[in-house]
Short mmCIF file of C-alpha atoms in Angstrom, two decimals:
data_model
loop_
_atom_site.label_atom_id
_atom_site.label_comp_id
_atom_site.label_asym_id
_atom_site.label_seq_id
_atom_site.Cartn_x
_atom_site.Cartn_y
_atom_site.Cartn_z
CA UNK A 1 0.00 0.00 0.00
CA UNK A 2 1.02 3.63 -0.44
CA UNK A 3 1.69 6.17 2.35
CA UNK A 4 1.13 3.57 5.05
CA UNK A 5 1.06 5.36 8.46
CA UNK A 6 2.47 2.22 10.08
CA UNK A 7 5.81 2.90 8.35
CA UNK A 8 7.85 5.10 10.69
CA UNK A 9 11.36 6.34 11.35
CA UNK A 10 12.95 6.87 14.78
CA UNK A 11 16.44 7.08 16.25
CA UNK A 12 18.73 7.56 19.21
CA UNK A 13 21.50 10.16 18.73
CA UNK A 14 24.39 10.90 21.10
CA UNK A 15 24.04 14.59 20.35
CA UNK A 16 20.27 14.98 20.79
CA UNK A 17 18.96 11.86 22.43
CA UNK A 18 15.88 9.94 21.36
CA UNK A 19 14.24 10.86 18.08
CA UNK A 20 10.54 10.03 18.38
CA UNK A 21 8.92 7.80 15.77
CA UNK A 22 7.27 9.75 12.97
CA UNK A 23 5.48 8.42 9.93
CA UNK A 24 7.23 8.27 6.55
CA UNK A 25 4.95 10.35 4.30
CA UNK A 26 6.18 9.24 0.88
CA UNK A 27 6.18 5.51 0.15
CA UNK A 28 5.97 4.04 -3.32
CA UNK A 29 2.81 2.12 -4.09
CA UNK A 30 2.98 -1.66 -3.88
CA UNK A 31 -0.34 -3.47 -3.95
CA UNK A 32 -2.46 -0.36 -3.45
CA UNK A 33 -5.35 1.62 -4.82
CA UNK A 34 -5.52 5.39 -5.04
CA UNK A 35 -8.40 5.35 -2.58
CA UNK A 36 -11.05 2.99 -1.29
CA UNK A 37 -13.11 1.69 -4.21
CA UNK A 38 -16.68 2.92 -4.54
CA UNK A 39 -19.31 0.19 -4.80
CA UNK A 40 -22.98 0.67 -5.67
CA UNK A 41 -25.91 -1.70 -6.10
CA UNK A 42 -28.96 -1.66 -8.37
CA UNK A 43 -31.53 -2.33 -7.11
CA UNK A 44 -30.34 -1.52 -3.57
CA UNK A 45 -32.82 -3.89 -1.95
CA UNK A 46 -32.16 -6.37 0.85
CA UNK A 47 -32.45 -10.05 -0.14
CA UNK A 48 -32.64 -9.22 -3.88
CA UNK A 49 -30.32 -10.05 -6.77
CA UNK A 50 -28.45 -6.94 -7.80
CA UNK A 51 -25.94 -5.46 -10.20
CA UNK A 52 -22.64 -4.62 -8.53
CA UNK A 53 -20.73 -1.59 -9.84
CA UNK A 54 -17.12 -1.09 -8.73
CA UNK A 55 -15.03 2.04 -9.37
CA UNK A 56 -11.34 2.15 -8.49
CA UNK A 57 -7.97 3.58 -9.52
CA UNK A 58 -4.86 1.44 -9.19
CA UNK A 59 -1.65 3.10 -8.01
CA UNK A 60 0.39 0.43 -9.75
CA UNK A 61 -0.03 -1.69 -12.87
CA UNK A 62 -2.28 -4.74 -12.75
CA UNK A 63 -0.93 -7.35 -15.12
CA UNK A 64 -3.06 -9.45 -17.50
CA UNK A 65 -4.73 -12.33 -15.71
CA UNK A 66 -4.53 -10.81 -12.21
CA UNK A 67 -7.71 -11.20 -10.17
CA UNK A 68 -9.34 -8.65 -7.87
CA UNK A 69 -11.43 -10.26 -5.14
CA UNK A 70 -14.32 -8.65 -3.28
CA UNK A 71 -15.17 -10.62 -0.14
CA UNK A 72 -18.85 -9.78 0.38
CA UNK A 73 -19.95 -10.86 3.84
CA UNK A 74 -23.53 -12.21 4.11
CA UNK A 75 -24.18 -11.89 0.37
CA UNK A 76 -25.82 -14.97 -1.14
CA UNK A 77 -26.88 -16.33 -4.53
CA UNK A 78 -25.91 -19.49 -6.39
CA UNK A 79 -22.30 -19.65 -7.57
CA UNK A 80 -21.76 -18.57 -11.17
CA UNK A 81 -18.70 -18.46 -13.41
CA UNK A 82 -17.43 -16.49 -16.41
CA UNK A 83 -20.09 -13.82 -16.57
CA UNK A 84 -19.36 -10.96 -18.94
CA UNK A 85 -19.06 -7.54 -17.33
CA UNK A 86 -19.44 -3.98 -18.57
CA UNK A 87 -15.97 -2.47 -18.22
CA UNK A 88 -15.03 1.17 -18.81
CA UNK A 89 -13.17 3.00 -20.26
CA UNK A 90 -11.98 -0.17 -22.03
CA UNK A 91 -14.08 -3.32 -22.34
CA UNK A 92 -10.86 -5.32 -22.14
CA UNK A 93 -9.90 -4.01 -18.68
CA UNK A 94 -12.13 -6.44 -16.74
CA UNK A 95 -14.02 -8.54 -19.30
CA UNK A 96 -15.36 -11.23 -16.97
CA UNK A 97 -16.24 -12.06 -13.40
CA UNK A 98 -17.31 -14.99 -11.24
CA UNK A 99 -19.21 -15.36 -7.97
CA UNK A 100 -18.57 -18.06 -5.35
CA UNK A 101 -21.22 -18.55 -2.68
CA UNK A 102 -18.95 -20.83 -0.63
CA UNK A 103 -16.24 -18.19 -0.19
CA UNK A 104 -18.54 -15.17 -0.69
CA UNK A 105 -16.01 -13.82 -3.20
CA UNK A 106 -16.79 -11.82 -6.32
CA UNK A 107 -13.77 -12.24 -8.61
CA UNK A 108 -12.89 -9.67 -11.30
CA UNK A 109 -10.31 -10.90 -13.83
CA UNK A 110 -8.01 -8.38 -15.51
CA UNK A 111 -7.99 -8.65 -19.32
CA UNK A 112 -5.37 -11.07 -20.62
CA UNK A 113 -4.30 -8.83 -23.50
CA UNK A 114 -4.06 -5.38 -22.00
CA UNK A 115 -3.71 -5.34 -18.24
CA UNK A 116 -4.35 -2.03 -16.47
CA UNK A 117 -1.78 0.76 -16.31
CA UNK A 118 -0.90 2.54 -13.08
CA UNK A 119 -3.19 5.50 -12.49
CA UNK A 120 -5.95 4.20 -14.75
CA UNK A 121 -9.53 4.67 -13.59
CA UNK A 122 -11.64 1.52 -13.90
CA UNK A 123 -15.43 1.15 -13.82
CA UNK A 124 -16.82 -2.39 -13.76
CA UNK A 125 -20.47 -3.43 -13.64
CA UNK A 126 -21.32 -7.03 -12.78
CA UNK A 127 -24.77 -7.86 -14.23
CA UNK A 128 -27.76 -8.84 -12.11
CA UNK A 129 -27.85 -12.14 -14.02
CA UNK A 130 -24.64 -13.16 -12.23
CA UNK A 131 -26.94 -13.84 -9.27
CA UNK A 132 -25.20 -11.88 -6.52
CA UNK A 133 -27.87 -11.39 -3.85
CA UNK A 134 -27.94 -8.67 -1.21
CA UNK A 135 -27.87 -9.73 2.47
CA UNK A 136 -31.32 -10.33 3.95
CA UNK A 137 -30.57 -7.73 6.64
CA UNK A 138 -29.22 -5.17 4.17
CA UNK A 139 -25.89 -3.38 4.50
CA UNK A 140 -25.41 -1.27 7.58
CA UNK A 141 -22.09 0.54 7.45
CA UNK A 142 -20.95 0.23 11.06
CA UNK A 143 -18.92 2.84 12.92
CA UNK A 144 -16.47 0.07 13.73
CA UNK A 145 -15.55 -0.34 10.05
CA UNK A 146 -11.92 0.71 10.30
CA UNK A 147 -8.50 0.03 8.88
CA UNK A 148 -8.47 -3.05 11.11
CA UNK A 149 -11.30 -4.44 8.92
CA UNK A 150 -13.55 -4.90 11.97
CA UNK A 151 -17.18 -4.92 10.91
CA UNK A 152 -16.57 -4.04 7.24
CA UNK A 153 -19.08 -5.90 5.04
CA UNK A 154 -16.83 -5.84 1.94
CA UNK A 155 -13.07 -6.37 1.74
CA UNK A 156 -10.92 -6.08 -1.38
CA UNK A 157 -7.78 -8.02 -2.25
CA UNK A 158 -5.86 -9.05 -5.38
CA UNK A 159 -3.44 -11.66 -6.67
CA UNK A 160 -1.31 -9.23 -8.68
CA UNK A 161 2.23 -10.55 -9.04
CA UNK A 162 3.49 -6.94 -9.10
CA UNK A 163 2.18 -6.38 -5.59
CA UNK A 164 -0.68 -8.39 -4.11
CA UNK A 165 -3.30 -6.50 -2.12
CA UNK A 166 -4.43 -8.11 1.11
CA UNK A 167 -7.89 -7.68 2.62
CA UNK A 168 -8.57 -3.94 2.49
CA UNK A 169 -11.81 -2.39 3.80
CA UNK A 170 -14.15 -0.83 1.25
CA UNK A 171 -15.50 2.29 2.95
CA UNK A 172 -17.49 3.86 0.11
CA UNK A 173 -20.65 1.75 0.34
CA UNK A 174 -24.29 2.78 0.11
CA UNK A 175 -26.17 1.71 3.25
CA UNK A 176 -29.09 -0.57 2.38
CA UNK A 177 -32.10 -1.59 4.42
CA UNK A 178 -31.67 -0.07 7.86
CA UNK A 179 -32.62 2.91 10.00
CA UNK A 180 -30.45 5.67 11.38
CA UNK A 181 -31.05 8.59 13.73
CA UNK A 182 -33.94 6.74 15.40
CA UNK A 183 -35.30 8.12 18.67
CA UNK A 184 -38.26 7.81 21.02
CA UNK A 185 -39.54 10.81 22.97
CA UNK A 186 -42.13 10.66 25.74
CA UNK A 187 -44.26 13.58 26.97
CA UNK A 188 -44.80 13.64 29.91
CA UNK A 189 -41.80 11.68 31.18
CA UNK A 190 -43.21 10.28 34.41
CA UNK A 191 -42.63 6.67 35.46
CA UNK A 192 -45.82 4.60 35.47
CA UNK A 193 -47.93 7.35 33.83
CA UNK A 194 -49.59 7.58 30.43
CA UNK A 195 -47.50 9.36 27.83
CA UNK A 196 -47.49 10.52 24.24
CA UNK A 197 -44.91 8.45 22.36
CA UNK A 198 -43.12 10.07 19.42
CA UNK A 199 -40.99 7.91 17.15
CA UNK A 200 -38.54 9.64 14.81
CA UNK A 201 -36.28 7.83 12.36
CA UNK A 202 -34.55 8.05 9.01
CA UNK A 203 -34.82 5.13 6.61
CA UNK A 204 -31.93 4.85 4.17
CA UNK A 205 -34.39 3.23 1.75
CA UNK A 206 -37.43 4.72 0.07
CA UNK A 207 -40.71 4.09 1.92
CA UNK A 208 -43.71 3.11 -0.17
CA UNK A 209 -47.39 2.71 0.83
CA UNK A 210 -47.90 -0.63 2.55
CA UNK A 211 -44.38 -0.81 3.98
CA UNK A 212 -44.44 -2.06 7.58
CA UNK A 213 -42.38 -0.78 10.50
CA UNK A 214 -42.35 -2.44 13.93
CA UNK A 215 -41.15 -0.85 17.16
CA UNK A 216 -40.54 -2.93 20.28
CA UNK A 217 -41.21 -0.78 23.34
CA UNK A 218 -39.74 -3.44 25.65
CA UNK A 219 -40.73 -2.56 29.23
CA UNK A 220 -43.37 0.06 28.37
CA UNK A 221 -46.89 -0.93 29.51
CA UNK A 222 -50.21 -1.02 27.71
CA UNK A 223 -53.21 -2.10 29.81
CA UNK A 224 -55.85 -2.61 27.05
CA UNK A 225 -56.33 -5.79 25.01
CA UNK A 226 -54.09 -7.15 22.27
CA UNK A 227 -54.42 -5.75 18.76
CA UNK A 228 -55.83 -2.26 19.37
CA UNK A 229 -55.64 0.18 16.49
CA UNK A 230 -54.60 3.61 17.70
CA UNK A 231 -54.84 6.87 15.76
CA UNK A 232 -51.70 8.94 15.34
CA UNK A 233 -51.35 12.69 15.27
CA UNK A 234 -51.71 14.29 11.82
CA UNK A 235 -48.76 15.13 9.62
CA UNK A 236 -46.93 11.80 9.30
CA UNK A 237 -46.84 9.19 6.53
CA UNK A 238 -48.88 6.89 8.81
CA UNK A 239 -52.60 7.04 9.58
CA UNK A 240 -52.62 4.73 12.58
CA UNK A 241 -50.67 2.20 14.62
CA UNK A 242 -51.58 -1.28 15.75
CA UNK A 243 -50.56 -1.93 19.36
CA UNK A 244 -49.78 -5.56 20.12
CA UNK A 245 -49.25 -6.60 23.71
CA UNK A 246 -47.36 -9.89 24.02
CA UNK A 247 -44.35 -10.29 26.33
CA UNK A 248 -43.58 -6.71 25.36
CA UNK A 249 -45.48 -3.86 23.72
CA UNK A 250 -45.11 -3.78 19.92
CA UNK A 251 -46.13 -0.84 17.75
CA UNK A 252 -46.87 -1.68 14.11
CA UNK A 253 -47.00 1.18 11.59
CA UNK A 254 -48.04 0.68 7.96
CA UNK A 255 -47.11 3.52 5.61
CA UNK A 256 -50.10 5.23 3.99
CA UNK A 257 -48.00 7.65 1.94
CA UNK A 258 -44.58 7.42 0.23
CA UNK A 259 -41.40 9.05 1.49
CA UNK A 260 -37.92 9.25 -0.06
CA UNK A 261 -34.96 7.56 1.59
CA UNK A 262 -32.70 9.70 3.74
CA UNK A 263 -35.49 11.97 5.03
CA UNK A 264 -36.37 11.96 8.72
CA UNK A 265 -39.89 10.82 9.60
CA UNK A 266 -41.84 11.37 12.80
CA UNK A 267 -45.06 9.89 14.17
CA UNK A 268 -46.78 10.42 17.53
CA UNK A 269 -49.26 8.21 19.41
CA UNK A 270 -51.29 10.51 21.70
CA UNK A 271 -51.16 10.29 25.47
CA UNK A 272 -54.90 9.49 25.50
CA UNK A 273 -54.22 6.03 23.99
CA UNK A 274 -52.81 4.92 27.33
CA UNK A 275 -49.27 3.70 26.74
CA UNK A 276 -47.50 3.86 30.10
CA UNK A 277 -43.89 4.73 30.88
CA UNK A 278 -42.19 1.78 32.62
CA UNK A 279 -42.56 1.77 36.40
CA UNK A 280 -38.80 1.61 36.73
CA UNK A 281 -38.38 4.50 34.32
CA UNK A 282 -36.11 4.51 31.25
CA UNK A 283 -32.33 4.61 31.54
CA UNK A 284 -30.81 5.19 28.04
CA UNK A 285 -27.33 4.40 29.38
CA UNK A 286 -28.25 1.00 30.79
#
């Protein structure tokens, strides 16, 4: 890799004592990309077959026949071999790919006649017909996805004889099929008392009418019978909520109106419905 911060220089001089370790800022590229590849999916739907588009720039040549591997954790789909790709700017850069379910590797083979020159930008699209299937729980991009590879759903490596790349995290990923910035607010906030419950959240995916969202309120209480339909306050994409009391209280919202992905939504169940704050209160740090 290039400009690796783990490469340092230090010393111990008779004239000035210890020279603290500092990183070496200029290191020639060996087995490295200019930056983390960008990967997109179409359609970006959990548990669906998808096209996979990869953009990257190599800092060193990739010789004919070298293979770039994408280890795609939790992706599924039957193994397939020798699928033609769409490769730009030259069709010969990466003319074919294969997908292995057993190893969860998508393999991109560098063209046998041309190879790829250092500094060349490469755009490769693997067709949906290759059968690569998105994880059933989507792709959250965790905060723990770091240079140590912890939690990264996709890792890149290569077999290039000029400088193999070992598992490298792919940071530029579109999140698929999860919520962010979710919060619950209660007014009034009094243990054991009825409260208005406001749920706010941002779905990374588009919401369409009929889409279902469930919220487990855990230790909140709801005295009435199972299966009550409660109205919600005006102004949200939902018209009502079904309250299910089993071992815990479950709120079920079904979207009545569409909403684009990435836009915060909010819905409030009025205090008059009778949802009770837990007797022991709510400790968000517990």
